Amino acid sequence: MMADDKENLRAVWDGKIPVCFTLATDEVFTAEQPEPMFLMLPRVSYLPLVTDKVNRHFIRYVDPDDHGEMWLEDEGQPLKWHNPIGVLFDMAEAESRLPWTLTVHFQRFPEDELFHCSSKEVVESYFMSMVKEADCLKHNSRIIGNMQKRDHKQLWLGLQNDKFEQFWFVNRKLMVHSEGEMFRHIPFRIHWGDRHFIQKLIKPVSADGNAVTLGDLLRETVPEILPKEDSDASSHRVIIQGCVLPPEVPLQWLSEHLSHPDNFLHICVLSA
Amino acid sequence: MEWRRVILTRQHERNKKQCDAFVGLIQAHNKLFESAEGHHLANAKLTVELEQLKKENLELMVKLEAGGGSGQGDKNMAQKLLSLQEELTDFHKRKGENSQEIIDLNKAVQEKEKELVAKEQKILELETSIKQLNEANENMEQNLIEATTANQVLGDEQQALQLAFTSLECKFRKLQEENNDLVSRWMALKSRDADKMNAENDKVLEQKNLKMQKELAEAAREQVNITAPTGDNMGALGTPTACSFVVTVPSRAINTLEAHDGEVNAVRWSPSGKIFATGGSDRKVKLWQAIGSKCEAKGVLTGSNAAVMSVEFNMEETLLLAASNDFACRIWSLPALRLQHTLTGHSAKVLAAKFLGEPNKVVSGSHDRTLKLWDLRSKNCIKTLFAGSMCNDLMTSDTYGSTIVSGHFNKKLMFWDPRVDTCRQEILMEGQITSLDFSPDGMVLLSCTRDDAISLIDLRSNQVMKTLRADGFHLGCDWSRAVFSPDGEYVMAGSGDGTIFIWNVMKTKVEKILQQHKHPVTACSWSITGSSLLSCDKQRTVVLWADF
């Protein structure tokens, strides 16, 4: 048995965000001011995979002798390209100010906040390492280890070229589980504010045989965000794939259906 | 499972809010963006074009102005035109001259080229002639070198000969002196002898006279009847035994022996005709006695290390001589059957060995192209005769005792005197000589040659007297032996197909053909009794032929 709720999978894959790119005003070198650029970016993709066009458009307006690698910034916050775009968007709480306006920079690369990304191969290797880590947690690397190089490539190309069928043809093997045997652990990451993400070993089934739910996970990992027993109003919101989810959803299902292509369940915690 | 639906709707809501609202907008924007981009590019291109056109326009304007200015000085221009036309005609004229010159020059060039080609041809010819001359020169040089070396060789030889000549001259002078000395001594002895003889003669004459006187005196006293003697003394020596036997040509094989393993190379009756010996490839010599139609083995002589090629008795039947392929000859003593001598010294197989007439001397002929004389007392080789070709057979002349005849691979018969180192005489035959035999009177030499002919040579004139041939007579090997009958009337030889031919010498015709052998016949022998024949072949068999 494996991920079978194709509607939800498709909805996750089809999630897109309208983005407006503008060049940082102090980096405009030419007399002409560049036009802003609008793009729909898939939530599940990564910034370096979709910003080639942006790079081409804005590079004409900067000093040809003094520019480095392109990086993006949102309200003074450099965007970490190694997180999926959906996670970046949710964490920026930009839902209220659509389209999401990002500033394009070619100078003053924030060395201490961002990794360099010289080519798409860097993204690929990062992505593959995430997939391998997830499979290590789920199946003790049994499945990813048995795959051929060709399958890895197909996984990556499916993502890069936004091909749902191609990607899931391989990815469903990674999501496989039998009835008696759930994932060993649920690969997840909790993003909360500016701090580093939180990651723990959580089994999909508790010791007494009950399915572990999203609520259980939050209680286990970040108890401080849950509403106090005395007050009903919660101080934090928990968002996965841009949606607030009911706490009784079992983790196994969540992991299978709402994970990003890197096979991790990215959980965003935002203050209410 | 409610939460699934909830999640799906929430996702849809999210998409509706975040996505659907903007999709159309952004698509439209992108479209406009791209078209604006396209327009931008087109605009830039057009601007550049415009610039170029402007520039061109400007240039054209400048040109036009210049054209307008020249229109005023018409007169000047006409004058100028005139002068220019004159110049032009001048130029045309000059051009004509030049072209004429060019034509002339071209002609000259062509002539030169022709000359050049002719010269080149000449050069080529000369080169070829040089090459030929060089080759000739090389040949000459080669010849010169050869001639010089030949000259050198001849010079060396001449020197050697000169040396030999001087030494010989020296010897000759010594001998002459010795001769003179001997002659003078002999003369002295002669004269002494003559004196003695004279004295004796005188004495005898005196005695005779005395006797005569006495007899006369007696005769005068009595009358005696005297009967005259009837004949003078007959010579004690006659032709030897041979003619005293009746020679008959047998036509039956009375016995067939499996004598040896493999080839039987030699067969020979003893001088008395009582026993015979055979020699074969099994390295043995066997002695047999023929009693009636039976053949009894008398003994086996061993000691050879290779095939036995010939066997020979001495006249007294006390020794047996065998030549072998192991480069040696061996002699056994006969009653005892003991190996007495092994004569080694040849460097190739020995095909024939014979007793010389003198006692205790043996001559052997070998494929090492030499003949060797052996002395049995000293067991040494006393002389080596260099024949220059492989010897297949040899004979010693019993009557003279000292003449050796050898037959060779190079078709030559060679006559040797054992006292002299060099060949006394050579006769060139038609083919390689395989065997030799003397007629009983020693006057005719039989030589069997590889061209399937048997030649009879008169030894007095050393000329081929008769040649015996026959249809179907083909020699089987290089040492096929042919023999005379004891009276010399017949010649017997075996052919390669096993047939035995017997020729009548007088009629020069085949007398009889005997067929019993199935393999090439190697040798045959005619008994001194005249009626028993032996023949042997390459496959073990010895056949005894007789009529009784």
JSON list of N, CA, C and O in Angstrom, two decimals, chain B residues 33-61:
[
{"chain": "B", "resi": 33, "resn": "PHE", "atom": "N", "xyz": [5.02, 41.24, -21.38]},
{"chain": "B", "resi": 33, "resn": "PHE", "atom": "CA", "xyz": [6.44, 41.40, -21.10]},
{"chain": "B", "resi": 33, "resn": "PHE", "atom": "C", "xyz": [7.27, 40.94, -22.30]},
{"chain": "B", "resi": 33, "resn": "PHE", "atom": "O", "xyz": [8.15, 41.65, -22.78]},
{"chain": "B", "resi": 34, "resn": "GLU", "atom": "N", "xyz": [6.87, 39.75, -22.79]},
{"chain": "B", "resi": 34, "resn": "GLU", "atom": "CA", "xyz": [7.63, 39.22, -23.92]},
{"chain": "B", "resi": 34, "resn": "GLU", "atom": "C", "xyz": [7.45, 40.07, -25.15]},
{"chain": "B", "resi": 34, "resn": "GLU", "atom": "O", "xyz": [8.42, 40.37, -25.86]},
{"chain": "B", "resi": 35, "resn": "SER", "atom": "N", "xyz": [6.17, 40.48, -25.39]},
{"chain": "B", "resi": 35, "resn": "SER", "atom": "CA", "xyz": [5.96, 41.28, -26.61]},
{"chain": "B", "resi": 35, "resn": "SER", "atom": "C", "xyz": [6.72, 42.60, -26.48]},
{"chain": "B", "resi": 35, "resn": "SER", "atom": "O", "xyz": [7.33, 43.08, -27.43]},
{"chain": "B", "resi": 36, "resn": "ALA", "atom": "N", "xyz": [6.70, 43.20, -25.27]},
{"chain": "B", "resi": 36, "resn": "ALA", "atom": "CA", "xyz": [7.45, 44.45, -25.05]},
{"chain": "B", "resi": 36, "resn": "ALA", "atom": "C", "xyz": [8.92, 44.23, -25.33]},
{"chain": "B", "resi": 36, "resn": "ALA", "atom": "O", "xyz": [9.58, 45.04, -26.01]},
{"chain": "B", "resi": 37, "resn": "GLU", "atom": "N", "xyz": [9.37, 43.10, -24.87]},
{"chain": "B", "resi": 37, "resn": "GLU", "atom": "CA", "xyz": [10.78, 42.74, -25.10]},
{"chain": "B", "resi": 37, "resn": "GLU", "atom": "C", "xyz": [11.08, 42.69, -26.60]},
{"chain": "B", "resi": 37, "resn": "GLU", "atom": "O", "xyz": [12.04, 43.27, -27.09]},
{"chain": "B", "resi": 38, "resn": "GLY", "atom": "N", "xyz": [10.11, 42.00, -27.32]},
{"chain": "B", "resi": 38, "resn": "GLY", "atom": "CA", "xyz": [10.25, 41.89, -28.77]},
{"chain": "B", "resi": 38, "resn": "GLY", "atom": "C", "xyz": [10.26, 43.26, -29.41]},
{"chain": "B", "resi": 38, "resn": "GLY", "atom": "O", "xyz": [11.12, 43.56, -30.25]},
{"chain": "B", "resi": 39, "resn": "HIS", "atom": "N", "xyz": [9.33, 44.13, -28.97]},
{"chain": "B", "resi": 39, "resn": "HIS", "atom": "CA", "xyz": [9.25, 45.47, -29.53]},
{"chain": "B", "resi": 39, "resn": "HIS", "atom": "C", "xyz": [10.53, 46.22, -29.29]},
{"chain": "B", "resi": 39, "resn": "HIS", "atom": "O", "xyz": [11.04, 46.91, -30.16]},
{"chain": "B", "resi": 40, "resn": "HIS", "atom": "N", "xyz": [11.05, 46.06, -28.08]},
{"chain": "B", "resi": 40, "resn": "HIS", "atom": "CA", "xyz": [12.32, 46.68, -27.72]},
{"chain": "B", "resi": 40, "resn": "HIS", "atom": "C", "xyz": [13.40, 46.36, -28.71]},
{"chain": "B", "resi": 40, "resn": "HIS", "atom": "O", "xyz": [14.06, 47.24, -29.26]},
{"chain": "B", "resi": 41, "resn": "LEU", "atom": "N", "xyz": [13.51, 45.07, -28.94]},
{"chain": "B", "resi": 41, "resn": "LEU", "atom": "CA", "xyz": [14.56, 44.59, -29.85]},
{"chain": "B", "resi": 41, "resn": "LEU", "atom": "C", "xyz": [14.36, 45.18, -31.24]},
{"chain": "B", "resi": 41, "resn": "LEU", "atom": "O", "xyz": [15.27, 45.73, -31.84]},
{"chain": "B", "resi": 42, "resn": "ALA", "atom": "N", "xyz": [13.06, 45.08, -31.73]},
{"chain": "B", "resi": 42, "resn": "ALA", "atom": "CA", "xyz": [12.76, 45.58, -33.06]},
{"chain": "B", "resi": 42, "resn": "ALA", "atom": "C", "xyz": [13.09, 47.05, -33.14]},
{"chain": "B", "resi": 42, "resn": "ALA", "atom": "O", "xyz": [13.69, 47.54, -34.12]},
{"chain": "B", "resi": 43, "resn": "ASN", "atom": "N", "xyz": [12.75, 47.77, -32.09]},
{"chain": "B", "resi": 43, "resn": "ASN", "atom": "CA", "xyz": [12.99, 49.21, -32.03]},
{"chain": "B", "resi": 43, "resn": "ASN", "atom": "C", "xyz": [14.47, 49.51, -32.17]},
{"chain": "B", "resi": 43, "resn": "ASN", "atom": "O", "xyz": [14.88, 50.35, -32.97]},
{"chain": "B", "resi": 44, "resn": "ALA", "atom": "N", "xyz": [15.26, 48.76, -31.38]},
{"chain": "B", "resi": 44, "resn": "ALA", "atom": "CA", "xyz": [16.71, 48.98, -31.39]},
{"chain": "B", "resi": 44, "resn": "ALA", "atom": "C", "xyz": [17.25, 48.76, -32.81]},
{"chain": "B", "resi": 44, "resn": "ALA", "atom": "O", "xyz": [18.02, 49.58, -33.32]},
{"chain": "B", "resi": 45, "resn": "LYS", "atom": "N", "xyz": [16.76, 47.70, -33.43]},
{"chain": "B", "resi": 45, "resn": "LYS", "atom": "CA", "xyz": [17.21, 47.37, -34.77]},
{"chain": "B", "resi": 45, "resn": "LYS", "atom": "C", "xyz": [16.87, 48.50, -35.74]},
{"chain": "B", "resi": 45, "resn": "LYS", "atom": "O", "xyz": [17.70, 48.98, -36.52]},
{"chain": "B", "resi": 46, "resn": "LEU", "atom": "N", "xyz": [15.62, 48.96, -35.62]},
{"chain": "B", "resi": 46, "resn": "LEU", "atom": "CA", "xyz": [15.15, 50.02, -36.51]},
{"chain": "B", "resi": 46, "resn": "LEU", "atom": "C", "xyz": [15.97, 51.28, -36.31]},
{"chain": "B", "resi": 46, "resn": "LEU", "atom": "O", "xyz": [16.33, 51.98, -37.26]},
{"chain": "B", "resi": 47, "resn": "THR", "atom": "N", "xyz": [16.30, 51.60, -35.04]},
{"chain": "B", "resi": 47, "resn": "THR", "atom": "CA", "xyz": [17.11, 52.78, -34.75]},
{"chain": "B", "resi": 47, "resn": "THR", "atom": "C", "xyz": [18.44, 52.69, -35.47]},
{"chain": "B", "resi": 47, "resn": "THR", "atom": "O", "xyz": [18.89, 53.65, -36.10]},
{"chain": "B", "resi": 48, "resn": "VAL", "atom": "N", "xyz": [19.04, 51.54, -35.34]},
{"chain": "B", "resi": 48, "resn": "VAL", "atom": "CA", "xyz": [20.34, 51.36, -35.99]},
{"chain": "B", "resi": 48, "resn": "VAL", "atom": "C", "xyz": [20.21, 51.59, -37.49]},
{"chain": "B", "resi": 48, "resn": "VAL", "atom": "O", "xyz": [20.99, 52.32, -38.10]},
{"chain": "B", "resi": 49, "resn": "GLU", "atom": "N", "xyz": [19.16, 50.98, -38.05]},
{"chain": "B", "resi": 49, "resn": "GLU", "atom": "CA", "xyz": [18.93, 51.13, -39.49]},
{"chain": "B", "resi": 49, "resn": "GLU", "atom": "C", "xyz": [18.77, 52.58, -39.87]},
{"chain": "B", "resi": 49, "resn": "GLU", "atom": "O", "xyz": [19.36, 53.08, -40.82]},
{"chain": "B", "resi": 50, "resn": "LEU", "atom": "N", "xyz": [17.97, 53.29, -39.06]},
{"chain": "B", "resi": 50, "resn": "LEU", "atom": "CA", "xyz": [17.71, 54.70, -39.30]},
{"chain": "B", "resi": 50, "resn": "LEU", "atom": "C", "xyz": [19.02, 55.47, -39.33]},
{"chain": "B", "resi": 50, "resn": "LEU", "atom": "O", "xyz": [19.27, 56.28, -40.23]},
{"chain": "B", "resi": 51, "resn": "GLU", "atom": "N", "xyz": [19.87, 55.19, -38.33]},
{"chain": "B", "resi": 51, "resn": "GLU", "atom": "CA", "xyz": [21.17, 55.86, -38.23]},
{"chain": "B", "resi": 51, "resn": "GLU", "atom": "C", "xyz": [21.94, 55.67, -39.53]},
{"chain": "B", "resi": 51, "resn": "GLU", "atom": "O", "xyz": [22.46, 56.61, -40.11]},
{"chain": "B", "resi": 52, "resn": "GLN", "atom": "N", "xyz": [21.94, 54.41, -39.98]},
{"chain": "B", "resi": 52, "resn": "GLN", "atom": "CA", "xyz": [22.70, 54.10, -41.19]},
{"chain": "B", "resi": 52, "resn": "GLN", "atom": "C", "xyz": [22.14, 54.89, -42.37]},
{"chain": "B", "resi": 52, "resn": "GLN", "atom": "O", "xyz": [22.89, 55.50, -43.13]},
{"chain": "B", "resi": 53, "resn": "LEU", "atom": "N", "xyz": [20.81, 54.87, -42.47]},
{"chain": "B", "resi": 53, "resn": "LEU", "atom": "CA", "xyz": [20.17, 55.56, -43.60]},
{"chain": "B", "resi": 53, "resn": "LEU", "atom": "C", "xyz": [20.50, 57.04, -43.58]},
{"chain": "B", "resi": 53, "resn": "LEU", "atom": "O", "xyz": [20.81, 57.65, -44.60]},
{"chain": "B", "resi": 54, "resn": "LYS", "atom": "N", "xyz": [20.48, 57.59, -42.35]},
{"chain": "B", "resi": 54, "resn": "LYS", "atom": "CA", "xyz": [20.81, 59.01, -42.22]},
{"chain": "B", "resi": 54, "resn": "LYS", "atom": "C", "xyz": [22.21, 59.28, -42.74]},
{"chain": "B", "resi": 54, "resn": "LYS", "atom": "O", "xyz": [22.47, 60.23, -43.48]},
{"chain": "B", "resi": 55, "resn": "LYS", "atom": "N", "xyz": [23.11, 58.42, -42.30]},
{"chain": "B", "resi": 55, "resn": "LYS", "atom": "CA", "xyz": [24.51, 58.58, -42.69]},
{"chain": "B", "resi": 55, "resn": "LYS", "atom": "C", "xyz": [24.63, 58.56, -44.21]},
{"chain": "B", "resi": 55, "resn": "LYS", "atom": "O", "xyz": [25.24, 59.42, -44.82]},
{"chain": "B", "resi": 56, "resn": "GLU", "atom": "N", "xyz": [23.94, 57.57, -44.79]},
{"chain": "B", "resi": 56, "resn": "GLU", "atom": "CA", "xyz": [23.99, 57.42, -46.25]},
{"chain": "B", "resi": 56, "resn": "GLU", "atom": "C", "xyz": [23.46, 58.67, -46.92]},
{"chain": "B", "resi": 56, "resn": "GLU", "atom": "O", "xyz": [24.05, 59.20, -47.86]},
{"chain": "B", "resi": 57, "resn": "ASN", "atom": "N", "xyz": [22.35, 59.13, -46.40]},
{"chain": "B", "resi": 57, "resn": "ASN", "atom": "CA", "xyz": [21.70, 60.31, -46.94]},
{"chain": "B", "resi": 57, "resn": "ASN", "atom": "C", "xyz": [22.69, 61.47, -46.96]},
{"chain": "B", "resi": 57, "resn": "ASN", "atom": "O", "xyz": [22.85, 62.18, -47.95]},
{"chain": "B", "resi": 58, "resn": "LEU", "atom": "N", "xyz": [23.38, 61.65, -45.84]},
{"chain": "B", "resi": 58, "resn": "LEU", "atom": "CA", "xyz": [24.34, 62.74, -45.68]},
{"chain": "B", "resi": 58, "resn": "LEU", "atom": "C", "xyz": [25.41, 62.64, -46.75]},
{"chain": "B", "resi": 58, "resn": "LEU", "atom": "O", "xyz": [25.73, 63.61, -47.45]},
{"chain": "B", "resi": 59, "resn": "GLU", "atom": "N", "xyz": [25.92, 61.46, -46.90]},
{"chain": "B", "resi": 59, "resn": "GLU", "atom": "CA", "xyz": [26.98, 61.25, -47.90]},
{"chain": "B", "resi": 59, "resn": "GLU", "atom": "C", "xyz": [26.49, 61.62, -49.29]},
{"chain": "B", "resi": 59, "resn": "GLU", "atom": "O", "xyz": [27.16, 62.33, -50.04]},
{"chain": "B", "resi": 60, "resn": "LEU", "atom": "N", "xyz": [25.27, 61.16, -49.59]},
{"chain": "B", "resi": 60, "resn": "LEU", "atom": "CA", "xyz": [24.69, 61.45, -50.89]},
{"chain": "B", "resi": 60, "resn": "LEU", "atom": "C", "xyz": [24.55, 62.95, -51.12]},
{"chain": "B", "resi": 60, "resn": "LEU", "atom": "O", "xyz": [24.87, 63.47, -52.19]},
{"chain": "B", "resi": 61, "resn": "MET", "atom": "N", "xyz": [24.12, 63.64, -50.10]},
{"chain": "B", "resi": 61, "resn": "MET", "atom": "CA", "xyz": [23.97, 65.09, -50.18]},
{"chain": "B", "resi": 61, "resn": "MET", "atom": "C", "xyz": [25.29, 65.74, -50.55]},
{"chain": "B", "resi": 61, "resn": "MET", "atom": "O", "xyz": [25.39, 66.56, -51.45]}
]
